[in-house]
């Protein structure tokens, strides 16, 4: 079986693998939570929020692919299986059924705040072992912080 070898090994590779896998879980679940809210949303702010939640899904999907493929380039297998996401996600989950717009704004704001904090931890962790992965995580954090601002502004 072919194996992929990258520029990292040992502890550096393990540290970066953990950071990338954590980011992948955050981004996959963000895309799922945003879609759930996109579909089940109700309230007078339905239209702009419905569209904004799809922007968030698109952003999460684009970044998850970049992060997963960086892992592969380092010889690390990304794990995006549903069971893995379910077991390891730190995102608070929306309730089933209709989701009122004000509550969605509060929930997504909180979710983005948590993801941002974890991304900054990953940026610090990858600083020395792999500035290339760090650069990708910085790009994720930039977009997450921007969305965090835009959801906060609606409260
Ligand atoms: Fe849609």
Short mmCIF file of N, CA and C and ligand atoms in Angstrom, two decimals:
data_model
loop_
_atom_site.label_atom_id
_atom_site.label_comp_id
_atom_site.label_asym_id
_atom_site.label_seq_id
_atom_site.Cartn_x
_atom_site.Cartn_y
_atom_site.Cartn_z
N UNK A 1 0.84 -1.20 0.00
CA UNK A 1 0.00 0.00 0.00
C UNK A 1 0.88 1.26 0.00
N UNK A 2 0.52 2.21 -0.82
CA UNK A 2 1.29 3.46 -0.88
C UNK A 2 1.09 4.26 0.40
N UNK A 3 2.15 4.88 0.86
CA UNK A 3 2.00 5.80 1.99
C UNK A 3 2.51 7.17 1.55
N UNK A 4 1.95 8.17 2.20
CA UNK A 4 2.34 9.54 1.88
C UNK A 4 3.28 10.05 2.96
N UNK A 5 4.43 10.53 2.57
CA UNK A 5 5.33 11.13 3.55
C UNK A 5 5.41 12.64 3.27
N UNK A 6 5.40 13.39 4.36
CA UNK A 6 5.47 14.85 4.25
C UNK A 6 6.71 15.37 4.91
N UNK A 7 6.78 16.68 5.12
CA UNK A 7 7.99 17.29 5.67
C UNK A 7 8.14 17.14 7.19
N UNK A 8 7.08 16.68 7.87
CA UNK A 8 7.13 16.62 9.34
C UNK A 8 7.24 15.19 9.83
N UNK A 9 7.75 15.05 11.05
CA UNK A 9 7.78 13.73 11.69
C UNK A 9 7.71 13.90 13.20
N UNK A 10 7.51 12.80 13.88
CA UNK A 10 7.56 12.78 15.34
C UNK A 10 6.55 13.70 16.00
N UNK A 11 7.03 14.37 17.07
CA UNK A 11 6.15 15.23 17.87
C UNK A 11 5.55 16.37 17.05
N UNK A 12 6.35 16.95 16.15
CA UNK A 12 5.86 18.06 15.34
C UNK A 12 4.66 17.60 14.51
N UNK A 13 4.78 16.45 13.90
CA UNK A 13 3.71 15.91 13.07
C UNK A 13 2.46 15.62 13.92
N UNK A 14 2.67 15.05 15.10
CA UNK A 14 1.53 14.74 15.99
C UNK A 14 0.81 16.01 16.44
N UNK A 15 1.57 17.02 16.79
CA UNK A 15 0.97 18.29 17.23
C UNK A 15 0.13 18.91 16.12
N UNK A 16 0.69 18.92 14.93
CA UNK A 16 -0.02 19.51 13.78
C UNK A 16 -1.24 18.65 13.41
N UNK A 17 -1.08 17.34 13.47
CA UNK A 17 -2.20 16.44 13.16
C UNK A 17 -3.38 16.70 14.09
N UNK A 18 -3.08 16.89 15.36
CA UNK A 18 -4.14 17.14 16.35
C UNK A 18 -4.84 18.47 16.09
N UNK A 19 -4.05 19.48 15.75
CA UNK A 19 -4.62 20.81 15.46
C UNK A 19 -5.51 20.75 14.22
N UNK A 20 -5.04 20.09 13.18
CA UNK A 20 -5.81 20.02 11.93
C UNK A 20 -7.08 19.18 12.11
N UNK A 21 -6.97 18.07 12.84
CA UNK A 21 -8.16 17.23 13.06
C UNK A 21 -9.20 18.00 13.89
N UNK A 22 -8.75 18.72 14.90
CA UNK A 22 -9.68 19.52 15.72
C UNK A 22 -10.38 20.57 14.89
N UNK A 23 -9.62 21.23 14.00
CA UNK A 23 -10.19 22.25 13.13
C UNK A 23 -11.20 21.61 12.16
N UNK A 24 -10.86 20.43 11.67
CA UNK A 24 -11.75 19.73 10.74
C UNK A 24 -13.10 19.41 11.41
N UNK A 25 -13.04 18.90 12.62
CA UNK A 25 -14.28 18.59 13.36
C UNK A 25 -15.12 19.85 13.56
N UNK A 26 -14.47 20.93 13.99
CA UNK A 26 -15.19 22.20 14.17
C UNK A 26 -15.87 22.65 12.88
N UNK A 27 -15.15 22.57 11.78
CA UNK A 27 -15.68 23.09 10.50
C UNK A 27 -16.78 22.21 9.94
N UNK A 28 -16.63 20.90 10.05
CA UNK A 28 -17.69 20.00 9.55
C UNK A 28 -18.96 20.21 10.37
N UNK A 29 -18.81 20.26 11.68
CA UNK A 29 -20.02 20.42 12.49
C UNK A 29 -20.61 21.82 12.32
N UNK A 30 -19.77 22.81 12.11
CA UNK A 30 -20.30 24.15 11.83
C UNK A 30 -21.19 24.13 10.57
N UNK A 31 -20.74 23.42 9.55
CA UNK A 31 -21.53 23.34 8.31
C UNK A 31 -22.87 22.64 8.57
N UNK A 32 -22.87 21.65 9.45
CA UNK A 32 -24.11 20.91 9.76
C UNK A 32 -25.06 21.76 10.60
N UNK A 33 -24.51 22.43 11.60
CA UNK A 33 -25.34 23.29 12.47
C UNK A 33 -25.93 24.45 11.67
N UNK A 34 -25.11 25.03 10.79
CA UNK A 34 -25.59 26.17 9.98
C UNK A 34 -26.70 25.73 9.03
N UNK A 35 -26.56 24.56 8.43
CA UNK A 35 -27.61 24.07 7.52
C UNK A 35 -28.90 23.74 8.29
N UNK A 36 -28.74 23.14 9.45
CA UNK A 36 -29.92 22.82 10.28
C UNK A 36 -30.71 24.09 10.59
N UNK A 37 -29.97 25.16 10.93
CA UNK A 37 -30.62 26.45 11.23
C UNK A 37 -31.18 27.08 9.96
N UNK A 38 -30.46 26.95 8.86
CA UNK A 38 -30.92 27.48 7.55
C UNK A 38 -32.30 26.91 7.19
N UNK A 39 -32.49 25.63 7.44
CA UNK A 39 -33.74 24.96 7.06
C UNK A 39 -34.88 25.23 8.03
N UNK A 40 -34.58 25.25 9.32
CA UNK A 40 -35.64 25.26 10.33
C UNK A 40 -35.94 26.63 10.91
N UNK A 41 -35.32 27.64 10.33
CA UNK A 41 -35.45 29.00 10.82
C UNK A 41 -36.88 29.54 10.67
N UNK A 42 -37.32 30.26 11.69
CA UNK A 42 -38.57 31.04 11.59
C UNK A 42 -38.34 32.40 12.26
N UNK A 43 -39.18 33.36 11.90
CA UNK A 43 -39.09 34.67 12.53
C UNK A 43 -39.04 35.78 11.50
N UNK A 44 -39.18 37.01 11.99
CA UNK A 44 -39.27 38.16 11.08
C UNK A 44 -37.95 38.45 10.36
N UNK A 45 -36.84 37.91 10.87
CA UNK A 45 -35.55 38.11 10.20
C UNK A 45 -35.16 36.91 9.35
N UNK A 46 -36.18 36.15 8.96
CA UNK A 46 -35.92 34.90 8.23
C UNK A 46 -34.99 35.09 7.04
N UNK A 47 -35.36 36.00 6.14
CA UNK A 47 -34.67 36.03 4.84
C UNK A 47 -33.17 36.31 4.93
N UNK A 48 -32.74 37.43 5.58
CA UNK A 48 -31.29 37.67 5.63
C UNK A 48 -30.53 36.59 6.40
N UNK A 49 -31.16 36.08 7.43
CA UNK A 49 -30.49 35.06 8.25
C UNK A 49 -30.39 33.73 7.51
N UNK A 50 -31.45 33.39 6.80
CA UNK A 50 -31.47 32.19 5.96
C UNK A 50 -30.30 32.22 4.96
N UNK A 51 -30.08 33.37 4.34
CA UNK A 51 -29.01 33.51 3.36
C UNK A 51 -27.63 33.53 4.04
N UNK A 52 -27.56 34.21 5.17
CA UNK A 52 -26.28 34.30 5.88
C UNK A 52 -25.82 32.93 6.38
N UNK A 53 -26.77 32.10 6.79
CA UNK A 53 -26.43 30.76 7.27
C UNK A 53 -25.86 29.90 6.14
N UNK A 54 -26.31 30.16 4.91
CA UNK A 54 -25.73 29.43 3.78
C UNK A 54 -24.32 29.94 3.46
N UNK A 55 -24.09 31.23 3.66
CA UNK A 55 -22.72 31.75 3.50
C UNK A 55 -21.79 31.06 4.50
N UNK A 56 -22.27 30.89 5.69
CA UNK A 56 -21.49 30.25 6.74
C UNK A 56 -21.20 28.79 6.39
N UNK A 57 -22.19 28.09 5.86
CA UNK A 57 -22.01 26.70 5.43
C UNK A 57 -20.94 26.62 4.34
N UNK A 58 -21.04 27.51 3.37
CA UNK A 58 -20.11 27.52 2.24
C UNK A 58 -18.67 27.77 2.72
N UNK A 59 -18.55 28.73 3.61
CA UNK A 59 -17.24 29.07 4.19
C UNK A 59 -16.65 27.86 4.93
N UNK A 60 -17.48 27.21 5.73
CA UNK A 60 -17.02 26.04 6.50
C UNK A 60 -16.60 24.91 5.55
N UNK A 61 -17.38 24.69 4.51
CA UNK A 61 -17.06 23.61 3.56
C UNK A 61 -15.76 23.88 2.83
N UNK A 62 -15.54 25.11 2.41
CA UNK A 62 -14.29 25.45 1.71
C UNK A 62 -13.08 25.24 2.62
N UNK A 63 -13.18 25.73 3.83
CA UNK A 63 -12.04 25.59 4.76
C UNK A 63 -11.82 24.14 5.17
N UNK A 64 -12.89 23.37 5.34
CA UNK A 64 -12.69 21.98 5.78
C UNK A 64 -11.88 21.21 4.75
N UNK A 65 -12.10 21.49 3.48
CA UNK A 65 -11.37 20.79 2.43
C UNK A 65 -9.89 21.17 2.45
N UNK A 66 -9.62 22.44 2.64
CA UNK A 66 -8.23 22.91 2.70
C UNK A 66 -7.50 22.29 3.89
N UNK A 67 -8.18 22.27 5.03
CA UNK A 67 -7.57 21.72 6.25
C UNK A 67 -7.33 20.21 6.10
N UNK A 68 -8.32 19.49 5.59
CA UNK A 68 -8.20 18.03 5.44
C UNK A 68 -7.07 17.70 4.46
N UNK A 69 -6.98 18.47 3.38
CA UNK A 69 -5.96 18.16 2.37
C UNK A 69 -4.56 18.56 2.84
N UNK A 70 -4.47 19.53 3.73
CA UNK A 70 -3.16 19.83 4.35
C UNK A 70 -2.72 18.64 5.19
N UNK A 71 -3.68 18.05 5.94
CA UNK A 71 -3.35 16.88 6.76
C UNK A 71 -2.80 15.76 5.86
N UNK A 72 -3.49 15.49 4.77
CA UNK A 72 -3.05 14.42 3.86
C UNK A 72 -1.66 14.71 3.32
N UNK A 73 -1.39 15.97 2.99
CA UNK A 73 -0.07 16.34 2.46
C UNK A 73 1.03 16.09 3.48
N UNK A 74 0.65 16.03 4.76
CA UNK A 74 1.63 15.74 5.82
C UNK A 74 1.67 14.24 6.14
N UNK A 75 0.88 13.45 5.40
CA UNK A 75 0.83 12.01 5.65
C UNK A 75 -0.08 11.64 6.80
N UNK A 76 -0.98 12.55 7.15
CA UNK A 76 -1.93 12.33 8.25
C UNK A 76 -3.32 12.11 7.65
N UNK A 77 -4.02 11.08 8.13
CA UNK A 77 -5.36 10.82 7.60
C UNK A 77 -6.41 11.66 8.31
N UNK A 78 -7.09 12.55 7.58
CA UNK A 78 -8.20 13.28 8.20
C UNK A 78 -9.36 12.33 8.46
N UNK A 79 -10.07 12.55 9.55
CA UNK A 79 -11.21 11.69 9.89
C UNK A 79 -12.48 12.55 9.93
N UNK A 80 -13.23 12.50 8.84
CA UNK A 80 -14.46 13.30 8.74
C UNK A 80 -15.71 12.45 8.84
N UNK A 81 -15.59 11.26 9.43
CA UNK A 81 -16.76 10.39 9.55
C UNK A 81 -17.77 10.94 10.54
N UNK A 82 -19.05 10.70 10.23
CA UNK A 82 -20.13 11.21 11.07
C UNK A 82 -19.96 10.79 12.53
N UNK A 83 -19.58 9.53 12.73
CA UNK A 83 -19.43 9.03 14.11
C UNK A 83 -18.32 9.77 14.84
N UNK A 84 -17.26 10.10 14.11
CA UNK A 84 -16.14 10.84 14.72
C UNK A 84 -16.57 12.25 15.08
N UNK A 85 -17.29 12.89 14.17
CA UNK A 85 -17.75 14.26 14.44
C UNK A 85 -18.68 14.25 15.66
N UNK A 86 -19.59 13.30 15.66
CA UNK A 86 -20.56 13.20 16.76
C UNK A 86 -19.87 13.01 18.11
N UNK A 87 -18.82 12.20 18.10
CA UNK A 87 -18.10 11.88 19.34
C UNK A 87 -17.22 13.04 19.80
N UNK A 88 -16.67 13.79 18.87
CA UNK A 88 -15.64 14.75 19.27
C UNK A 88 -16.02 16.23 19.15
N UNK A 89 -17.21 16.52 18.62
CA UNK A 89 -17.55 17.94 18.46
C UNK A 89 -17.73 18.64 19.81
N UNK A 90 -17.36 19.93 19.81
CA UNK A 90 -17.55 20.75 21.00
C UNK A 90 -18.66 21.77 20.78
N UNK A 91 -19.30 21.73 19.63
CA UNK A 91 -20.35 22.69 19.31
C UNK A 91 -21.65 22.33 20.02
N UNK A 92 -22.31 23.34 20.61
CA UNK A 92 -23.63 23.08 21.18
C UNK A 92 -24.60 22.85 20.02
N UNK A 93 -25.47 21.89 20.18
CA UNK A 93 -26.34 21.46 19.10
C UNK A 93 -27.69 22.17 19.14
N UNK A 94 -28.21 22.56 17.97
CA UNK A 94 -29.54 23.16 17.94
C UNK A 94 -30.59 22.11 18.32
N UNK A 95 -31.69 22.59 18.86
CA UNK A 95 -32.80 21.68 19.17
C UNK A 95 -33.44 21.22 17.87
N UNK A 96 -34.24 20.16 17.94
CA UNK A 96 -35.00 19.74 16.76
C UNK A 96 -36.20 20.67 16.59
N UNK A 97 -36.75 20.70 15.41
CA UNK A 97 -37.93 21.52 15.15
C UNK A 97 -37.59 22.95 14.77
N UNK A 98 -38.58 23.82 14.84
CA UNK A 98 -38.40 25.21 14.43
C UNK A 98 -37.38 25.91 15.31
N UNK A 99 -36.62 26.80 14.69
CA UNK A 99 -35.61 27.57 15.42
C UNK A 99 -35.90 29.05 15.22
N UNK A 100 -36.21 29.70 16.29
CA UNK A 100 -36.58 31.12 16.24
C UNK A 100 -35.34 31.97 15.94
N UNK A 101 -35.51 33.00 15.11
CA UNK A 101 -34.36 33.76 14.58
C UNK A 101 -33.44 34.34 15.66
N UNK A 102 -34.02 34.93 16.69
CA UNK A 102 -33.20 35.51 17.75
C UNK A 102 -32.36 34.47 18.47
N UNK A 103 -32.94 33.30 18.65
CA UNK A 103 -32.22 32.23 19.32
C UNK A 103 -31.11 31.68 18.42
N UNK A 104 -31.38 31.65 17.13
CA UNK A 104 -30.36 31.19 16.18
C UNK A 104 -29.16 32.14 16.20
N UNK A 105 -29.42 33.44 16.21
CA UNK A 105 -28.33 34.42 16.25
C UNK A 105 -27.49 34.20 17.52
N UNK A 106 -28.16 34.01 18.64
CA UNK A 106 -27.43 33.80 19.91
C UNK A 106 -26.63 32.50 19.87
N UNK A 107 -27.23 31.44 19.36
CA UNK A 107 -26.56 30.14 19.31
C UNK A 107 -25.35 30.17 18.38
N UNK A 108 -25.55 30.74 17.19
CA UNK A 108 -24.44 30.77 16.22
C UNK A 108 -23.32 31.69 16.72
N UNK A 109 -23.68 32.79 17.36
CA UNK A 109 -22.66 33.68 17.94
C UNK A 109 -21.81 32.91 18.95
N UNK A 110 -22.47 32.14 19.79
CA UNK A 110 -21.79 31.35 20.80
C UNK A 110 -20.91 30.26 20.17
N UNK A 111 -21.44 29.61 19.16
CA UNK A 111 -20.69 28.56 18.44
C UNK A 111 -19.43 29.15 17.81
N UNK A 112 -19.57 30.31 17.17
CA UNK A 112 -18.43 30.94 16.50
C UNK A 112 -17.39 31.43 17.51
N UNK A 113 -17.85 31.89 18.65
CA UNK A 113 -16.94 32.32 19.72
C UNK A 113 -16.07 31.14 20.17
N UNK A 114 -16.69 29.99 20.37
CA UNK A 114 -15.95 28.79 20.78
C UNK A 114 -14.97 28.34 19.72
N UNK A 115 -15.41 28.33 18.47
CA UNK A 115 -14.52 27.90 17.37
C UNK A 115 -13.33 28.85 17.27
N UNK A 116 -13.59 30.15 17.37
CA UNK A 116 -12.51 31.13 17.30
C UNK A 116 -11.45 30.87 18.37
N UNK A 117 -11.90 30.67 19.60
CA UNK A 117 -10.95 30.42 20.70
C UNK A 117 -10.10 29.18 20.42
N UNK A 118 -10.75 28.14 19.93
CA UNK A 118 -9.99 26.90 19.64
C UNK A 118 -9.04 27.11 18.46
N UNK A 119 -9.44 27.89 17.47
CA UNK A 119 -8.54 28.16 16.34
C UNK A 119 -7.29 28.91 16.80
N UNK A 120 -7.47 29.87 17.72
CA UNK A 120 -6.30 30.60 18.22
C UNK A 120 -5.36 29.68 18.99
N UNK A 121 -5.92 28.72 19.72
CA UNK A 121 -5.06 27.73 20.41
C UNK A 121 -4.27 26.92 19.38
N UNK A 122 -4.95 26.55 18.29
CA UNK A 122 -4.27 25.76 17.23
C UNK A 122 -3.21 26.60 16.51
N UNK A 123 -3.49 27.88 16.34
CA UNK A 123 -2.52 28.78 15.70
C UNK A 123 -1.26 28.85 16.57
N UNK A 124 -1.45 28.94 17.88
CA UNK A 124 -0.29 28.98 18.79
C UNK A 124 0.46 27.65 18.76
N UNK A 125 -0.29 26.53 18.75
CA UNK A 125 0.33 25.20 18.81
C UNK A 125 1.14 24.88 17.56
N UNK A 126 0.73 25.42 16.41
CA UNK A 126 1.41 25.08 15.15
C UNK A 126 2.48 26.10 14.77
N UNK A 127 2.64 27.13 15.55
CA UNK A 127 3.58 28.22 15.23
C UNK A 127 4.98 27.71 14.92
N UNK A 128 5.50 26.89 15.81
CA UNK A 128 6.87 26.41 15.64
C UNK A 128 6.93 25.17 14.72
N UNK A 129 6.09 24.16 14.96
CA UNK A 129 6.22 22.94 14.15
C UNK A 129 5.86 23.08 12.67
N UNK A 130 4.90 23.94 12.35
CA UNK A 130 4.49 24.00 10.95
C UNK A 130 3.80 25.32 10.58
N UNK A 131 4.59 26.33 10.19
CA UNK A 131 4.00 27.62 9.83
C UNK A 131 3.06 27.55 8.63
N UNK A 132 3.18 26.52 7.82
CA UNK A 132 2.29 26.41 6.65
C UNK A 132 0.87 26.04 7.12
N UNK A 133 0.78 25.06 8.00
CA UNK A 133 -0.54 24.72 8.58
C UNK A 133 -1.06 25.90 9.39
N UNK A 134 -0.18 26.56 10.10
CA UNK A 134 -0.58 27.72 10.90
C UNK A 134 -1.21 28.79 10.01
N UNK A 135 -0.64 28.98 8.84
CA UNK A 135 -1.16 29.98 7.91
C UNK A 135 -2.60 29.64 7.50
N UNK A 136 -2.87 28.36 7.28
CA UNK A 136 -4.22 27.94 6.90
C UNK A 136 -5.19 28.17 8.07
N UNK A 137 -4.73 27.88 9.28
CA UNK A 137 -5.57 28.07 10.46
C UNK A 137 -5.85 29.56 10.70
N UNK A 138 -4.87 30.39 10.40
CA UNK A 138 -5.07 31.84 10.51
C UNK A 138 -6.15 32.31 9.53
N UNK A 139 -6.14 31.76 8.33
CA UNK A 139 -7.16 32.11 7.34
C UNK A 139 -8.55 31.68 7.83
N UNK A 140 -8.62 30.52 8.46
CA UNK A 140 -9.90 30.06 9.03
C UNK A 140 -10.35 31.02 10.11
N UNK A 141 -9.45 31.37 11.02
CA UNK A 141 -9.78 32.25 12.14
C UNK A 141 -10.25 33.62 11.64
N UNK A 142 -9.63 34.10 10.59
CA UNK A 142 -10.03 35.40 10.03
C UNK A 142 -11.50 35.36 9.59
N UNK A 143 -11.87 34.30 8.89
CA UNK A 143 -13.26 34.19 8.41
C UNK A 143 -14.24 33.92 9.55
N UNK A 144 -13.82 33.11 10.52
CA UNK A 144 -14.69 32.82 11.66
C UNK A 144 -14.93 34.09 12.47
N UNK A 145 -13.88 34.88 12.69
CA UNK A 145 -14.02 36.12 13.45
C UNK A 145 -14.93 37.11 12.73
N UNK A 146 -14.83 37.14 11.41
CA UNK A 146 -15.68 38.04 10.62
C UNK A 146 -17.16 37.63 10.76
N UNK A 147 -17.42 36.34 10.68
CA UNK A 147 -18.79 35.86 10.84
C UNK A 147 -19.28 36.09 12.27
N UNK A 148 -18.37 35.92 13.22
CA UNK A 148 -18.71 36.15 14.63
C UNK A 148 -19.19 37.60 14.82
N UNK A 149 -18.44 38.53 14.24
CA UNK A 149 -18.83 39.94 14.27
C UNK A 149 -20.22 40.11 13.66
N UNK A 150 -20.44 39.53 12.50
CA UNK A 150 -21.70 39.81 11.78
C UNK A 150 -22.91 39.19 12.47
N UNK A 151 -22.69 38.08 13.16
CA UNK A 151 -23.82 37.52 13.94
C UNK A 151 -24.03 38.31 15.22
N UNK A 152 -22.92 38.70 15.87
CA UNK A 152 -23.06 39.54 17.09
C UNK A 152 -23.82 40.83 16.81
N UNK A 153 -23.57 41.42 15.64
CA UNK A 153 -24.17 42.71 15.28
C UNK A 153 -25.69 42.63 15.16
N UNK A 154 -26.21 41.42 15.07
CA UNK A 154 -27.66 41.26 14.90
C UNK A 154 -28.39 41.02 16.22
N UNK A 155 -27.63 40.94 17.31
CA UNK A 155 -28.29 40.68 18.59
C UNK A 155 -29.01 41.92 19.10
FE1 LIG B 1 -31.07 26.47 0.95
#
